[in-house]
Short mmCIF file of C-alpha atoms in Angstrom, two decimals:
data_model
loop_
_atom_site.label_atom_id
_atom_site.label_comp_id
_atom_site.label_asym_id
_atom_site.label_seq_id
_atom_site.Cartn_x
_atom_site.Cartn_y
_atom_site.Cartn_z
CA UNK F 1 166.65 -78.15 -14.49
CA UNK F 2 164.79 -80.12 -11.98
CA UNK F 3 166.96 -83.51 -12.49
CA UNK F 4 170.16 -81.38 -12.55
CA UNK F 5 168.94 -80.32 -9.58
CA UNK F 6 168.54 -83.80 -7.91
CA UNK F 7 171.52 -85.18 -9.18
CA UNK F 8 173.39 -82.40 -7.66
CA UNK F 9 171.61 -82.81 -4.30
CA UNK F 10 172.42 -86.74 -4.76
CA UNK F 11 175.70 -86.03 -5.22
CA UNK F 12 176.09 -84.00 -1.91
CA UNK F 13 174.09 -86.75 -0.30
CA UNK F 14 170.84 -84.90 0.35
CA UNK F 15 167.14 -86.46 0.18
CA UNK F 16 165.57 -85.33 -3.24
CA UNK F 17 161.59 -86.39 -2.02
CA UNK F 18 160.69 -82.81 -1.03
CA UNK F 19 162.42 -81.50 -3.68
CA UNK F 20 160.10 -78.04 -5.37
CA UNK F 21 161.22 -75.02 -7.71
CA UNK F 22 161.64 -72.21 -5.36
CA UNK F 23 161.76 -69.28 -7.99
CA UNK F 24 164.29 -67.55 -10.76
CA UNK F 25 165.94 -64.74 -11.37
CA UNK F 26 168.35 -63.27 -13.70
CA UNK F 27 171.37 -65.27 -12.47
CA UNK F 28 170.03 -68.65 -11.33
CA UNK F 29 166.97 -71.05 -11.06
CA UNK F 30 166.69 -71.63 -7.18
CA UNK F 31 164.94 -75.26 -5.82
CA UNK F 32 164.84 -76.19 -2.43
CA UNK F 33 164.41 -78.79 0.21
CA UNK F 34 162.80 -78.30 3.71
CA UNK F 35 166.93 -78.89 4.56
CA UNK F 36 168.64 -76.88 1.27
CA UNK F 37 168.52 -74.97 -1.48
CA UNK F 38 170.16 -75.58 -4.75
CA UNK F 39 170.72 -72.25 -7.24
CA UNK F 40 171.45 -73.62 -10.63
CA UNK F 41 173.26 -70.95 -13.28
CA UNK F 42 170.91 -70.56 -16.06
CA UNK F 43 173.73 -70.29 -18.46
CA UNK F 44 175.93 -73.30 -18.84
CA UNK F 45 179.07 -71.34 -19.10
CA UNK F 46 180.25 -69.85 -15.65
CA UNK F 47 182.00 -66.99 -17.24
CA UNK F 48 178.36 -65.81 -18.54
CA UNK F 49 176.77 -66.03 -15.06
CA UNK F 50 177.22 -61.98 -15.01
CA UNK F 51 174.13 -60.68 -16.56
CA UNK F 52 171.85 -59.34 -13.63
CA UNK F 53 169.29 -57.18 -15.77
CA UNK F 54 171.80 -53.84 -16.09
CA UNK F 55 172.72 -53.79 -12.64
CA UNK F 56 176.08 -52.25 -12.71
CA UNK F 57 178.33 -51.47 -9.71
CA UNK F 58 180.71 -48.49 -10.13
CA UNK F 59 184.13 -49.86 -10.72
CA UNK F 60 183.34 -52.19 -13.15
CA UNK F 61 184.11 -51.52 -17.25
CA UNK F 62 181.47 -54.26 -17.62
CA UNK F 63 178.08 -53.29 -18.63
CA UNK F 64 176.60 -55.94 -16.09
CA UNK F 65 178.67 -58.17 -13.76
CA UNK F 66 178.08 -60.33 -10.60
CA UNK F 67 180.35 -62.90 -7.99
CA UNK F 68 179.94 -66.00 -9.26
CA UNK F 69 179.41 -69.06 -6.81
CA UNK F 70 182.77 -69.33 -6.15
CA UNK F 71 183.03 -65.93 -4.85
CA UNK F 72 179.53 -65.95 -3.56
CA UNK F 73 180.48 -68.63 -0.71
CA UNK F 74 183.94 -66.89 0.41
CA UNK F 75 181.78 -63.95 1.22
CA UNK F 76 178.57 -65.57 2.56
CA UNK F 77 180.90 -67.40 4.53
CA UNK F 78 182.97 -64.56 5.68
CA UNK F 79 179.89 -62.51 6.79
CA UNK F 80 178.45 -65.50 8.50
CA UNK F 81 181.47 -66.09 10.45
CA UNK F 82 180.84 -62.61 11.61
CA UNK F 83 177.84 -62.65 12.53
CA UNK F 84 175.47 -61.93 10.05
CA UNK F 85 172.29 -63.28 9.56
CA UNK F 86 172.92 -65.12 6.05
CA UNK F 87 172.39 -68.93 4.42
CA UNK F 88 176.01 -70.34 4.70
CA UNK F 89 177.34 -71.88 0.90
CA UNK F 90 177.73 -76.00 1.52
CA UNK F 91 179.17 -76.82 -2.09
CA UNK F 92 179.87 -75.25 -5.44
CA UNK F 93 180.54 -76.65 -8.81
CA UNK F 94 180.66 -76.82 -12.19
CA UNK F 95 178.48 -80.06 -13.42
CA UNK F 96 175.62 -80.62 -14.41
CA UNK F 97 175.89 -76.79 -14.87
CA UNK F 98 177.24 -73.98 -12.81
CA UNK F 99 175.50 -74.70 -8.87
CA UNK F 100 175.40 -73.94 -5.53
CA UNK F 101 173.99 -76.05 -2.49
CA UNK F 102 173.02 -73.36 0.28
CA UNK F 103 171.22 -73.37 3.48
CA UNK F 104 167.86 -73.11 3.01
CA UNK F 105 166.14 -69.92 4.53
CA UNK F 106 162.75 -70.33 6.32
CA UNK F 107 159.93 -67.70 6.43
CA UNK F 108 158.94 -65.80 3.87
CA UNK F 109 159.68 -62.84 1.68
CA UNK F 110 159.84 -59.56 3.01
CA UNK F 111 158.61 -58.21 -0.18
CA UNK F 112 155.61 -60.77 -0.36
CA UNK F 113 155.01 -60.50 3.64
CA UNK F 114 151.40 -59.93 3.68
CA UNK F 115 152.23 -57.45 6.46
CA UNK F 116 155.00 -55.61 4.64
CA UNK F 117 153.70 -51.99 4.89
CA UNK F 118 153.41 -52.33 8.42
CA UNK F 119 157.08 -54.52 9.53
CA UNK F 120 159.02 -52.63 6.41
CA UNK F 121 160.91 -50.07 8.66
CA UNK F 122 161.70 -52.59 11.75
CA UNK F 123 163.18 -54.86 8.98
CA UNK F 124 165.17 -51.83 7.38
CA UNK F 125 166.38 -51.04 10.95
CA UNK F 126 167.16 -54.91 11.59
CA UNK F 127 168.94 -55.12 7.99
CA UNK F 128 171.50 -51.56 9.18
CA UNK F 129 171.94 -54.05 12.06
CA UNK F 130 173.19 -56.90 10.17
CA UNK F 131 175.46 -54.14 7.49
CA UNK F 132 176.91 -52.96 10.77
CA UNK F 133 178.28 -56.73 11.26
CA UNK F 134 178.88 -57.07 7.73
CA UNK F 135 181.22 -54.24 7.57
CA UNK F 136 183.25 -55.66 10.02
CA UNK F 137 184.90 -58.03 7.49
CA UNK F 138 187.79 -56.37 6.02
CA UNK F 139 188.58 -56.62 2.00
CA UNK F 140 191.15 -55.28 0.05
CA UNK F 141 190.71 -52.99 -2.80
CA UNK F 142 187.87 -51.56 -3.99
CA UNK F 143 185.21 -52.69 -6.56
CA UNK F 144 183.90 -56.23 -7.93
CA UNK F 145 185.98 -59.30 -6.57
CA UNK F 146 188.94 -61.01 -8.19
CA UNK F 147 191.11 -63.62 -7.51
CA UNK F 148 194.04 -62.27 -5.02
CA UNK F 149 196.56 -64.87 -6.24
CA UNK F 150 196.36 -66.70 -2.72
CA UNK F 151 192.87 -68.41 -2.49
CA UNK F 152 190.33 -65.32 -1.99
CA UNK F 153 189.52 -62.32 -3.60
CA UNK F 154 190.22 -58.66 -3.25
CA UNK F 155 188.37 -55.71 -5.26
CA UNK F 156 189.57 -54.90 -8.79
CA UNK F 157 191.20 -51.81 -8.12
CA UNK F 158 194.11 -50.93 -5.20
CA UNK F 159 192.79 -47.58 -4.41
CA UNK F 160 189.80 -45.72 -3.47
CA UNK F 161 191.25 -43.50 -5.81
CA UNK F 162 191.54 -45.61 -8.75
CA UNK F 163 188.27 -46.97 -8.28
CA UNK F 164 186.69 -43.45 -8.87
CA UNK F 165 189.34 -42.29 -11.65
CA UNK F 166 188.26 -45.38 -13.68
CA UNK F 167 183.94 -44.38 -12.93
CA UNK F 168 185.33 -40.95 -14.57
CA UNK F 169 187.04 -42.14 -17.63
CA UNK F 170 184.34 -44.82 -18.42
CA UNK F 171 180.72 -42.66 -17.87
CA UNK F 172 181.84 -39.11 -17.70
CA UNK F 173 185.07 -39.21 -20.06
CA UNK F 174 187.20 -37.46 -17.62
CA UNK F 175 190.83 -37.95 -18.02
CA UNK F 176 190.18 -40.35 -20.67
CA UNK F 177 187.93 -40.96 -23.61
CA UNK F 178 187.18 -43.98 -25.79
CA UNK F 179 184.85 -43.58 -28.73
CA UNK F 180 182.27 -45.88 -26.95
CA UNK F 181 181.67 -44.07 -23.79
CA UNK F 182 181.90 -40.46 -24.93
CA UNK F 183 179.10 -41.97 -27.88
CA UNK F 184 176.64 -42.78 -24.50
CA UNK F 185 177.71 -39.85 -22.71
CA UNK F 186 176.22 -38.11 -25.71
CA UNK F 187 173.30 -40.23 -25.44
CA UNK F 188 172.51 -39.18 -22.08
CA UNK F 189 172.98 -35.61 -22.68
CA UNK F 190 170.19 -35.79 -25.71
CA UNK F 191 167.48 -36.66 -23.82
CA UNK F 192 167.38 -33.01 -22.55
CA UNK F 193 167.68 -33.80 -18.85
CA UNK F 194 170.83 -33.22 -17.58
CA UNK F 195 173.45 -30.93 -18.81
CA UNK F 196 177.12 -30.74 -19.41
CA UNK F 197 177.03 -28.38 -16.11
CA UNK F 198 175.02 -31.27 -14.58
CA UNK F 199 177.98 -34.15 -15.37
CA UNK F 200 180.33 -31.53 -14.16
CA UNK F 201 178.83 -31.02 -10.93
CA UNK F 202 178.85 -34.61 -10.51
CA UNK F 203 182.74 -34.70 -11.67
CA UNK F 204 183.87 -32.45 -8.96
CA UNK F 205 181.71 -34.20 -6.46
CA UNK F 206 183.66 -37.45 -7.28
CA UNK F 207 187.03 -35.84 -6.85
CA UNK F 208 185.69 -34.83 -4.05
CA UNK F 209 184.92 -38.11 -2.62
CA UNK F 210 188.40 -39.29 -3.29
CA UNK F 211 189.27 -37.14 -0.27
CA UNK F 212 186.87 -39.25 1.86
CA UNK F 213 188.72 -41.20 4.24
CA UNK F 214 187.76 -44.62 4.09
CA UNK F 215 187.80 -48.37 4.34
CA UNK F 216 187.47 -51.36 2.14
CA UNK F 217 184.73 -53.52 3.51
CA UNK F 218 182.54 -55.72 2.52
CA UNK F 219 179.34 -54.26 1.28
CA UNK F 220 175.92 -55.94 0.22
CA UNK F 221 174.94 -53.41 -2.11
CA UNK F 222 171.72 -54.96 -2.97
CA UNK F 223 169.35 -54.10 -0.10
CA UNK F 224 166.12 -54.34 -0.96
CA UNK F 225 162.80 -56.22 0.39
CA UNK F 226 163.08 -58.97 -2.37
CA UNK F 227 166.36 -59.81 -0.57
CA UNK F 228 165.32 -60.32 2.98
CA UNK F 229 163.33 -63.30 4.21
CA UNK F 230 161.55 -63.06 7.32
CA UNK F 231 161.06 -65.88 9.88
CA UNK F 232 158.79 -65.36 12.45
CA UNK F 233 159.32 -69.07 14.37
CA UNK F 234 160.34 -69.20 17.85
CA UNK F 235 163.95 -70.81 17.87
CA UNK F 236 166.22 -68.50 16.54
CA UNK F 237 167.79 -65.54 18.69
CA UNK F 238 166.18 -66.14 21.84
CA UNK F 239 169.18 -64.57 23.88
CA UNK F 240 168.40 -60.72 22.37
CA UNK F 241 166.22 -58.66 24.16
CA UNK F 242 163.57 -58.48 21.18
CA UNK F 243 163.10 -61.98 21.31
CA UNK F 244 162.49 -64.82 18.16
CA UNK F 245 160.07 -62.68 16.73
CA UNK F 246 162.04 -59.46 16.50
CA UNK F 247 161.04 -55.56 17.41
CA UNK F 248 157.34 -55.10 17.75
CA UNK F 249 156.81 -58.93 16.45
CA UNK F 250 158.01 -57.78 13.43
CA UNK F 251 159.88 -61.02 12.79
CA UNK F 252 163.71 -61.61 12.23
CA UNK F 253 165.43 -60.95 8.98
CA UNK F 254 168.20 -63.08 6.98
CA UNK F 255 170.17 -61.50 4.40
CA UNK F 256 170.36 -63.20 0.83
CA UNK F 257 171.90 -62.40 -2.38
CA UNK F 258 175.53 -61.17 -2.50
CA UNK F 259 175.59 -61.20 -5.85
CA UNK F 260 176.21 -57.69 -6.88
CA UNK F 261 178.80 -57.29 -3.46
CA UNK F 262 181.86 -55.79 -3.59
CA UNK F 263 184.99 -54.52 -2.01
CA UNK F 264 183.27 -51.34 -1.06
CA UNK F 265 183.23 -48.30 1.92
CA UNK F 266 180.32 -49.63 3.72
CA UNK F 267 177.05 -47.59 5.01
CA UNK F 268 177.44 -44.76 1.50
CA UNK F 269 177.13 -47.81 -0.79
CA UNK F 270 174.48 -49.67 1.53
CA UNK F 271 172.07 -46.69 0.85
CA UNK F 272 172.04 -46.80 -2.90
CA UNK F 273 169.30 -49.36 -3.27
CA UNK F 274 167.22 -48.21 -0.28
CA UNK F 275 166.96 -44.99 -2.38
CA UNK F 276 165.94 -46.31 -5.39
CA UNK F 277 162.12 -46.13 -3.70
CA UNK F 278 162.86 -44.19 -0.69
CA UNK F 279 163.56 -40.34 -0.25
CA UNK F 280 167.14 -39.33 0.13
CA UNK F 281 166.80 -37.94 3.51
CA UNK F 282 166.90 -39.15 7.02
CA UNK F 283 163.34 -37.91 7.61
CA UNK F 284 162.26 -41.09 5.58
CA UNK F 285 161.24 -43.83 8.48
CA UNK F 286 162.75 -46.27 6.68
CA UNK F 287 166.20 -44.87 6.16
CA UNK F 288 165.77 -43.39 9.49
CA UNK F 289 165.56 -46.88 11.14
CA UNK F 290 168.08 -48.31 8.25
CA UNK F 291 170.50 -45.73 9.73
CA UNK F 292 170.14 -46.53 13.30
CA UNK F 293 170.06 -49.92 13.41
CA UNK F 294 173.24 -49.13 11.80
CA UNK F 295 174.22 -47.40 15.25
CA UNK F 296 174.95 -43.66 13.45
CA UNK F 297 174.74 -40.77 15.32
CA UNK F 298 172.04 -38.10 13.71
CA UNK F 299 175.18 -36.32 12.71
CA UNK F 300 176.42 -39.28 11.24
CA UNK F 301 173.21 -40.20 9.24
CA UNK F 302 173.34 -36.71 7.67
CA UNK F 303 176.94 -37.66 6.50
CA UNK F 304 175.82 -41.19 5.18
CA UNK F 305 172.96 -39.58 3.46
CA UNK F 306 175.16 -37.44 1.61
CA UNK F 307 177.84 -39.51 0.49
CA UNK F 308 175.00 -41.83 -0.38
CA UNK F 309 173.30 -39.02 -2.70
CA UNK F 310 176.53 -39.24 -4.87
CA UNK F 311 176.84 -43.01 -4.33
CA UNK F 312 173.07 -43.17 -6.08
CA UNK F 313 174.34 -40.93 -8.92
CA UNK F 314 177.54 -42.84 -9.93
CA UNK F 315 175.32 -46.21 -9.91
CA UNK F 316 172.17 -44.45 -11.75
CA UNK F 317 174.71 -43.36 -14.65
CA UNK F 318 176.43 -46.82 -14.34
CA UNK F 319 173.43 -48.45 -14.95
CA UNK F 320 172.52 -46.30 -17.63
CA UNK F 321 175.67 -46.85 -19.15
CA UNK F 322 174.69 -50.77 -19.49
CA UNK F 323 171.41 -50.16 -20.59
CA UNK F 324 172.42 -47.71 -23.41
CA UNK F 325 172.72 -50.06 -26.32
CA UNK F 326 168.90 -51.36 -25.33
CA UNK F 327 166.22 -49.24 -26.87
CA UNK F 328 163.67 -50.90 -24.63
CA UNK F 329 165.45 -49.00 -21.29
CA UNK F 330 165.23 -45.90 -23.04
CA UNK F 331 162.93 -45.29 -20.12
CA UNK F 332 164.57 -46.34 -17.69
CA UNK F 333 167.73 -44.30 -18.34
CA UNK F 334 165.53 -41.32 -18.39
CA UNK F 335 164.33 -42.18 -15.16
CA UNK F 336 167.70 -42.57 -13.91
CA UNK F 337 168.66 -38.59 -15.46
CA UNK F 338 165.61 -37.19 -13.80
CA UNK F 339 167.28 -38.43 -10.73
CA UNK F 340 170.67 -37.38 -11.59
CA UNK F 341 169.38 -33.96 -12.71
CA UNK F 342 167.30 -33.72 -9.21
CA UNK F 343 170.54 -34.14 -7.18
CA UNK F 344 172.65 -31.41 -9.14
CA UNK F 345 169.67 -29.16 -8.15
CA UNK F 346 170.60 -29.68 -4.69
CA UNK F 347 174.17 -29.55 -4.79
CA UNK F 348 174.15 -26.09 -7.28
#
């Protein structure tokens, strides 16, 4: 991939001399320049650019699905404009192979910040900051981007309500039921973790939520350290009161990866990765300083926390759902019931 790279970088007349791999993940093979980044699909077909390891975002019938590059610079671009922190998208295309050309990102990553345990919660309270900016872009529709017919993208589904009556039908068989999903429901439910009480506690608590009021915004989804790269050097945000190097030195964040975004309700969504590895409560410093960097009230928090309990449910049985015909995440979707059965415990 290393010539596709340069002759895409040619192309967009950029110097290839500096030219080094960067890293890979599930979606793309990333090489840089001091000046830009290039992210390379590493399938050839652009329609097959979805598979991100089982990540599944509610909303989507899809056992895995991402935006592809297409999408992914209308919404980098879009958050930029508003403020956020985030590499802007210079190009897209198709040949040599699906690519990207992006503005390359300086520091280093938060998760491989030799200082990480100590920084961790002024980056999560930076990171609410940027959401809070995020969020101000409006979408339309909820779920995983489509085309809207006029040059952007709206979320798959018109309603908030739609959106959750589809989660239903597809991992809980509620109002509907196709042979496939009530076969993994039935998986699930054999492992002797949760019950059918269990899936109907978390039934009700997703009518429930279509009674939420809310609004469709943009939402990152994926928040996590491996996302955040931390720059430390003096000439960026000067004019805030922190200074270039952020609260307590800590550094200044930029957000990557809005690959798994969608057309979502903002801060409920923006919690479900944070509590992958953090507790579900605002007592945790992390989400503490996630949630007011955010700029929530206390009473707000304990709102956000909730809806985000139910938020982490729906995703941990989505992503269970996609993992179901792999024997080898057996484990995994285990470790995704003990979670699920841990919450009902606290709603019963």
């Amino acid at each position: 991939m290393y010539a596709q790279a340069e002759e895409v970088l040619r192309r967009h007349g950029y110097g290839t001399s500096d030219l080094a791999f960067v890293g890979a993940g599930a979606q793309s093979a990333c090489y840089g320049t001091d000046e830009v980044a290039v992210l390379l699909s590493r399938s050839a077909d652009a329609d097959r650019v979805a598979d991100l390891t089982g990540h599944v975002v509610p909303g989507s019938e899809a056992s895995t699905t991402c935006n592809n590059y297409a999408v992914l610079r209308w919404l980098a671009t879009r958050a930029a404009d508003a403020g956020v922190r985030t590499p802007r998208f210079l190009a897209v295309g198709e040949e040599p192979r699906p690519y990207a050309v992006v503005e390359r990102a300086t520091g280093i990553l938060a998760a491989d910040h030799p200082r990480v345990a100590e920084h961790a919660t002024a980056w999560f309270g930076q990171l609410g900051e940027e959401l809070a900016r995020t969020h101000l872009v409006r979408t339309t529709g909820f779920g995983m981007f489509v085309p809207d017919g006029a040059g952007g993208y709206r979320g798959r589904f018109g309603t908030w309500v739609e959106y959750l009556d589809n989660w239903l039908g597809v991992h809980l068989c509620v109002g509907r039921s196709r042979p496939e999903d009530q076969k993994v429901l039935d998986l699930f439910l054999a492992q002797g973790i949760v019950t059918e009480g269990d899936l109907a506690l978390v039934a009700a608590k997703v009518r429930e939520a279509q009674e939420w009021p809310v609004a469709s915004v943009l939402t990152h989804y994926d928040n996590r350290l491996d996302n955040l790269v931390v720059d430390s050097g003096g000439a960026a945000d000067t004019d805030k009161p922190d200074g270039p190097d952020g609260p307590d030195g800590a550094g200044r964040i930029t957000v990557l990866d809005w690959g798994l975004s969608l057309a979502g309700i903002g801060i409920a969504q923006e919690l479900i990765k944070l509590f992958e590895t953090e507790p579900t409560s605002v007592e945790s410093p992390r989400v503490a300083a996630f949630l007011r960097g955010y700029g929530l009230s206390l009473a707000e928090a304990v709102e956000a926390v909730e809806r985000g309990k139910l938020m982490l449910v729906m995703d941990g049985l989505g992503m269970s759902y996609g993992w179901a015909d792999d024997p080898d995440r057996l484990g995994g979707i285990r470790a995704w019931l003990r979670t699920v059965s841990r919450l009902c415990r606290e709603w019963a």
